[in-house]
Coordinates of C-alpha atoms and ligand atoms in Angstrom, one line a residue:
M43 CA 17.8 -26.1 11.0
E44 CA 14.5 -24.6 9.8
N45 CA 14.6 -23.0 6.6
Q46 CA 14.9 -19.1 6.6
L47 CA 11.6 -17.2 6.1
L48 CA 11.6 -13.5 5.1
G49 CA 11.5 -10.9 8.1
P50 CA 11.6 -7.1 8.0
Q51 CA 15.1 -6.7 6.9
E52 CA 15.0 -9.1 3.9
I53 CA 11.5 -7.6 2.9
R54 CA 13.0 -4.0 3.1
E55 CA 16.1 -5.1 1.2
L56 CA 14.0 -6.6 -1.6
A57 CA 11.8 -3.7 -2.0
A58 CA 14.9 -1.5 -2.2
V59 CA 16.5 -3.7 -4.9
L60 CA 13.3 -3.4 -7.0
G61 CA 12.8 0.2 -6.2
I62 CA 9.2 -0.5 -5.3
R63 CA 6.7 1.2 -2.8
P64 CA 3.8 -0.8 -1.9
T65 CA 0.6 0.4 -3.5
K66 CA -3.0 0.5 -1.9
T67 CA -4.5 0.0 -5.3
L68 CA -3.1 -3.3 -5.4
G69 CA -3.6 -4.0 -1.6
Q70 CA 0.1 -4.5 -1.2
N71 CA 0.8 -5.2 2.6
F72 CA 3.6 -7.7 2.8
V73 CA 3.9 -10.1 5.6
I74 CA 7.3 -9.3 7.5
D75 CA 6.9 -11.8 10.4
P76 CA 8.0 -15.5 10.0
N77 CA 5.6 -16.5 12.7
T78 CA 2.7 -15.4 10.9
I79 CA 3.8 -17.4 7.8
R80 CA 4.1 -20.5 10.1
R81 CA 0.6 -19.9 11.6
I82 CA -0.9 -19.7 8.0
I83 CA 0.8 -22.8 6.7
A84 CA -0.1 -24.8 9.9
A85 CA -3.8 -23.6 9.4
A86 CA -3.6 -24.6 5.6
R87 CA -3.2 -28.2 6.3
I88 CA -1.3 -28.9 3.0
D89 CA -0.3 -32.4 2.2
P90 CA 3.3 -32.8 0.8
D91 CA 2.0 -34.0 -2.5
E92 CA -0.3 -31.2 -3.2
T93 CA -0.1 -28.5 -5.8
V94 CA -0.8 -25.1 -4.2
L95 CA -2.1 -22.0 -5.8
E96 CA -1.0 -18.7 -4.3
V97 CA -2.4 -15.5 -5.4
G98 CA -0.5 -12.3 -5.0
P99 CA 2.9 -13.8 -3.8
G100 CA 4.2 -10.3 -3.6
L101 CA 7.8 -10.3 -2.3
G102 CA 7.6 -14.0 -1.5
S103 CA 7.0 -14.2 2.3
L104 CA 4.3 -16.8 2.1
T105 CA 5.6 -18.4 -1.2
L106 CA 8.7 -19.8 0.7
G107 CA 6.5 -21.1 3.5
I108 CA 4.3 -23.0 0.9
L109 CA 7.4 -24.3 -1.0
D110 CA 8.6 -26.0 2.3
A111 CA 5.1 -27.5 2.8
A112 CA 4.0 -28.6 -0.8
H113 CA 5.7 -30.4 -3.5
D114 CA 4.6 -28.1 -6.4
M115 CA 3.0 -24.6 -6.8
V116 CA 1.8 -21.9 -9.1
A117 CA 1.7 -18.2 -8.1
V118 CA -0.4 -15.6 -9.9
E119 CA 0.8 -12.0 -9.5
I120 CA -0.6 -9.0 -11.2
D121 CA 2.4 -6.6 -10.8
P122 CA 5.2 -7.1 -13.2
P123 CA 8.3 -6.4 -11.2
L124 CA 7.1 -8.6 -8.4
A125 CA 6.3 -11.4 -10.8
E126 CA 9.8 -11.2 -12.4
Q127 CA 11.4 -11.0 -9.0
L128 CA 9.9 -14.0 -7.5
P129 CA 11.8 -16.8 -9.1
L130 CA 15.0 -15.0 -8.3
T131 CA 13.9 -14.7 -4.6
V132 CA 13.1 -18.5 -4.5
A133 CA 16.4 -19.4 -6.1
K134 CA 18.3 -17.2 -3.5
F135 CA 16.4 -18.6 -0.3
R136 CA 15.5 -22.2 -1.4
P137 CA 18.1 -23.1 -4.2
G138 CA 16.4 -25.7 -6.5
A139 CA 13.0 -24.9 -5.4
E140 CA 12.6 -22.5 -8.4
E141 CA 12.0 -25.6 -10.4
R142 CA 8.8 -26.3 -8.4
I143 CA 7.2 -23.1 -8.9
D144 CA 5.3 -21.5 -12.0
V145 CA 4.9 -17.8 -11.8
V146 CA 2.0 -16.4 -14.0
L147 CA 1.6 -12.7 -14.5
N148 CA -2.1 -12.1 -14.6
D149 CA -5.1 -10.7 -12.8
A150 CA -6.4 -13.5 -10.6
M151 CA -10.0 -12.3 -11.0
K152 CA -9.6 -13.2 -14.6
V153 CA -7.3 -16.0 -15.1
M154 CA -8.9 -18.9 -16.9
E155 CA -6.1 -21.4 -17.0
L156 CA -3.1 -22.3 -15.2
P157 CA 0.1 -24.3 -16.1
K158 CA -0.6 -26.8 -13.2
I159 CA -3.8 -28.2 -11.7
P160 CA -4.0 -26.6 -8.2
T161 CA -5.5 -28.8 -5.3
A162 CA -5.2 -26.1 -2.7
L163 CA -5.4 -22.3 -2.6
V164 CA -3.4 -20.5 0.0
A165 CA -3.1 -16.8 -0.1
N166 CA -2.9 -13.4 1.7
L167 CA -5.4 -11.9 -0.7
P168 CA -5.2 -8.4 -1.9
Y169 CA -7.9 -6.8 0.3
N170 CA -9.7 -4.7 -2.1
V171 CA -10.6 -7.7 -4.4
A172 CA -10.5 -10.6 -2.2
V173 CA -14.0 -11.9 -2.4
P174 CA -14.3 -11.6 -6.2
V175 CA -10.9 -13.4 -6.6
L176 CA -12.0 -16.2 -4.2
I177 CA -15.4 -16.7 -5.9
H178 CA -13.8 -16.7 -9.4
L179 CA -11.0 -19.1 -8.5
L180 CA -13.5 -21.7 -6.7
G181 CA -15.6 -21.6 -9.7
Q182 CA -12.9 -21.8 -12.4
F183 CA -10.7 -24.4 -10.8
P184 CA -12.9 -27.2 -9.3
S185 CA -9.6 -29.2 -8.6
I186 CA -9.2 -26.8 -5.6
E187 CA -10.3 -29.1 -2.8
H188 CA -9.4 -26.6 0.2
A189 CA -8.2 -23.1 0.8
L190 CA -6.9 -20.9 3.5
V191 CA -6.9 -17.2 2.9
M192 CA -6.0 -14.1 4.8
V193 CA -8.4 -11.3 4.3
Q194 CA -9.5 -8.2 6.2
D195 CA -11.0 -9.4 9.5
E196 CA -14.5 -8.1 8.9
V197 CA -14.4 -9.9 5.4
A198 CA -13.3 -13.1 7.1
D199 CA -16.4 -12.9 9.6
R200 CA -18.7 -12.0 6.6
L201 CA -17.4 -15.2 4.6
A202 CA -17.9 -17.4 7.5
A203 CA -21.2 -16.0 8.8
Q204 CA -24.4 -17.9 9.4
P205 CA -27.9 -17.0 8.2
G206 CA -29.8 -14.7 10.4
S207 CA -26.7 -12.6 11.4
K208 CA -26.5 -9.2 10.4
I209 CA -23.1 -9.7 8.5
Y210 CA -24.4 -12.6 6.4
G211 CA -24.6 -11.8 2.9
V212 CA -23.6 -12.2 -0.8
P213 CA -20.1 -13.5 0.1
S214 CA -21.2 -16.1 2.8
V215 CA -24.0 -17.7 0.5
K216 CA -21.9 -17.7 -2.6
A217 CA -18.8 -19.2 -0.8
N218 CA -21.2 -21.9 0.8
W219 CA -22.2 -23.0 -2.8
F220 CA -18.7 -24.4 -3.2
C221 CA -17.4 -25.0 0.4
E222 CA -17.9 -25.4 4.1
V223 CA -16.3 -22.2 5.4
S224 CA -14.7 -21.5 8.9
K225 CA -12.9 -18.7 10.6
A226 CA -9.3 -20.0 11.4
G227 CA -7.9 -17.1 13.5
V228 CA -7.2 -13.2 13.8
I229 CA -3.9 -11.7 12.7
G230 CA -2.8 -8.2 14.1
T231 CA -1.6 -5.3 12.1
N232 CA 2.2 -5.0 12.9
V233 CA 3.0 -8.2 11.1
F234 CA 2.8 -6.4 7.7
W235 CA 4.8 -3.5 5.9
P236 CA 2.9 -1.3 5.6
A237 CA 0.8 -2.0 8.6
P238 CA -2.8 -1.8 7.6
K239 CA -5.4 0.1 9.9
I240 CA -7.5 -2.9 10.5
K241 CA -6.9 -6.5 11.7
S242 CA -6.9 -9.4 9.4
G243 CA -8.6 -12.7 9.6
L244 CA -7.9 -16.3 8.4
V245 CA -10.6 -18.3 6.7
A246 CA -10.6 -22.0 6.0
F247 CA -12.6 -23.5 3.0
K248 CA -13.5 -27.1 2.5
R249 CA -14.9 -28.1 -0.9
R250 CA -18.1 -30.0 -0.8
P251 CA -17.7 -33.6 -2.1
E252 CA -20.4 -33.1 -4.4
L253 CA -22.3 -30.2 -6.1
L254 CA -25.3 -29.3 -4.1
S255 CA -27.5 -29.1 -7.1
D256 CA -27.3 -29.6 -10.9
V257 CA -29.1 -26.3 -11.2
S258 CA -27.0 -23.4 -12.9
R259 CA -24.7 -21.7 -10.5
Q260 CA -25.3 -18.5 -12.5
L261 CA -29.0 -18.7 -11.8
V262 CA -28.5 -19.3 -8.0
F263 CA -26.0 -16.4 -7.9
D264 CA -28.4 -14.0 -9.9
I265 CA -31.0 -14.8 -7.0
I266 CA -28.6 -14.3 -4.3
D267 CA -27.5 -10.9 -5.8
A268 CA -31.1 -9.9 -6.0
A269 CA -32.0 -10.8 -2.6
F270 CA -29.2 -8.9 -1.0
A271 CA -29.4 -5.9 -3.3
Q272 CA -32.3 -4.9 -1.2
R273 CA -31.7 -6.8 2.0
R274 CA -34.2 -5.0 4.2
K275 CA -37.0 -6.1 1.9
T276 CA -39.0 -9.3 1.9
L277 CA -37.9 -11.9 -0.7
R278 CA -41.1 -11.2 -2.6
A279 CA -40.3 -7.6 -3.1
A280 CA -36.5 -8.0 -3.5
L281 CA -36.7 -10.8 -6.1
G282 CA -39.2 -8.6 -8.1
P283 CA -36.6 -7.0 -10.5
W284 CA -35.2 -10.5 -11.0
A285 CA -38.5 -12.3 -11.6
G286 CA -40.1 -9.4 -13.5
S287 CA -42.5 -8.5 -10.8
S288 CA -43.2 -9.0 -7.1
A289 CA -46.3 -11.1 -8.1
R290 CA -44.2 -13.5 -10.1
A291 CA -41.5 -13.6 -7.5
G292 CA -44.0 -14.6 -5.1
E293 CA -45.2 -17.5 -7.4
V294 CA -41.7 -18.7 -7.7
L295 CA -41.3 -18.6 -3.9
D296 CA -44.5 -20.5 -3.4
A297 CA -43.5 -23.2 -5.9
A298 CA -40.2 -23.5 -4.0
G299 CA -42.1 -23.8 -0.7
I300 CA -40.2 -20.7 0.6
D301 CA -42.2 -18.2 2.8
S302 CA -42.0 -15.0 0.7
S303 CA -42.3 -12.8 3.7
L304 CA -38.8 -13.7 4.8
R305 CA -35.8 -11.7 4.1
G306 CA -32.8 -13.2 2.1
E307 CA -30.6 -12.9 5.1
K308 CA -32.6 -15.8 6.7
L309 CA -32.0 -18.1 4.0
D310 CA -29.0 -20.6 3.6
I311 CA -27.6 -21.8 0.4
F312 CA -30.1 -24.8 0.2
G313 CA -33.0 -22.0 0.3
F314 CA -31.5 -20.2 -2.5
I315 CA -31.2 -23.5 -4.5
K316 CA -34.9 -24.3 -3.9
I317 CA -35.8 -21.1 -5.3
A318 CA -33.5 -21.7 -8.4
E319 CA -34.9 -25.2 -8.9
A320 CA -38.4 -24.0 -8.7
Y321 CA -37.7 -21.4 -11.3
R322 CA -36.0 -23.7 -13.7
D323 CA -38.7 -26.5 -13.4
H324 CA -41.9 -24.3 -13.6
F325 CA -40.9 -20.9 -15.0
M326 CA -38.2 -20.9 -17.5
E327 CA -39.1 -20.9 -21.1
Q328 CA -38.5 -24.3 -22.7
A329 CA -35.9 -23.9 -25.5
Ligands
SAM1 N1 1.7 -12.7 -0.3 C1 2.5 -11.6 -0.2 C2 2.7 -11.5 1.5 O1 1.9 -12.2 2.1 O2 3.6 -10.7 1.8 C3 1.8 -10.3 -0.5 C4 0.2 -10.3 -0.1 S1 -0.4 -8.5 -0.6 C5 -1.7 -8.4 0.6 C6 -1.4 -8.8 -2.2 C7 -0.5 -9.2 -3.3 O3 -1.5 -9.3 -4.4 C8 0.4 -8.2 -3.8 O4 1.5 -8.7 -4.3 C9 -0.4 -7.6 -5.1 O5 0.4 -7.0 -6.1 C10 -1.1 -8.8 -5.5 N2 -2.4 -8.5 -6.4 C11 -3.2 -7.3 -6.1 N3 -4.3 -7.6 -7.0 C12 -4.2 -8.6 -7.8 C13 -4.9 -9.4 -8.8 N4 -6.0 -8.9 -9.2 N5 -4.4 -10.5 -9.3 C14 -3.3 -11.1 -8.7 N6 -2.4 -10.5 -7.9 C15 -2.9 -9.3 -7.2

């Protein structure tokens, strides 16, 4: 028989025991539908010997599914009552599995080390901070080879967007520095408690086997931020504040072989890397 996953009744009972009400500030929408958990786990393609990082385990809906699929896991939760309860919930619904999970009380946007080395990230991310959490974790933990996250559907589309589309922007290019990104499904609103107003989307990430360049990631990300801060302007104009002037931005773009009359939204990650490399090679002060 299949292991039990948490449904509406279990979630409500757990919330009552803890005396908690989900808060918007922490993006607390708990999954109450076992089928949704099965879908996420299937899409996550977890190998049994993996160590999975979950962000925001909440009341444990996804955690139980991950523990059934993976050998080991670590969960980072910012809300103290939820972090304290999680091992008890695991012990109740998966006796013995509490040995295989470490719960870390911390802000996933700031966490710098973990008690285990994660190879995968699987999470129903807190919606208000989903992109910064994702970018921080991919940068901080290069051992994460793949990820499957649930975010607001429009954020999912933005993460997986291609150059030239209206929704292509900072999240799409930065995620592409680390990974190949693809949309992995849409999830309706009634599988959550409380039900959010908008649909959610699943996004899959596959880490690139090698870094795309040895140029500094911070430099590339600064250029991306500048290009999209004024996305309707040409690269020459938009990169002016970053380079010191539009004229200098034009020189950097010429050196990179990039048409300075393009807008940033036309450029893929490789284009941004060319700009950063040209800047490093021809314009940065030598120490
Ligand atoms: N995984 C659970 C589920 O699917 O039912 C809960 C998901 S809920 C959308 C987001 C969770 O992230 C909540 O448990 C919330 O307390 C937690 N959270 C919010 N901000 C966080 C942060 N900065 N770092 C870690 N956890 C956070």
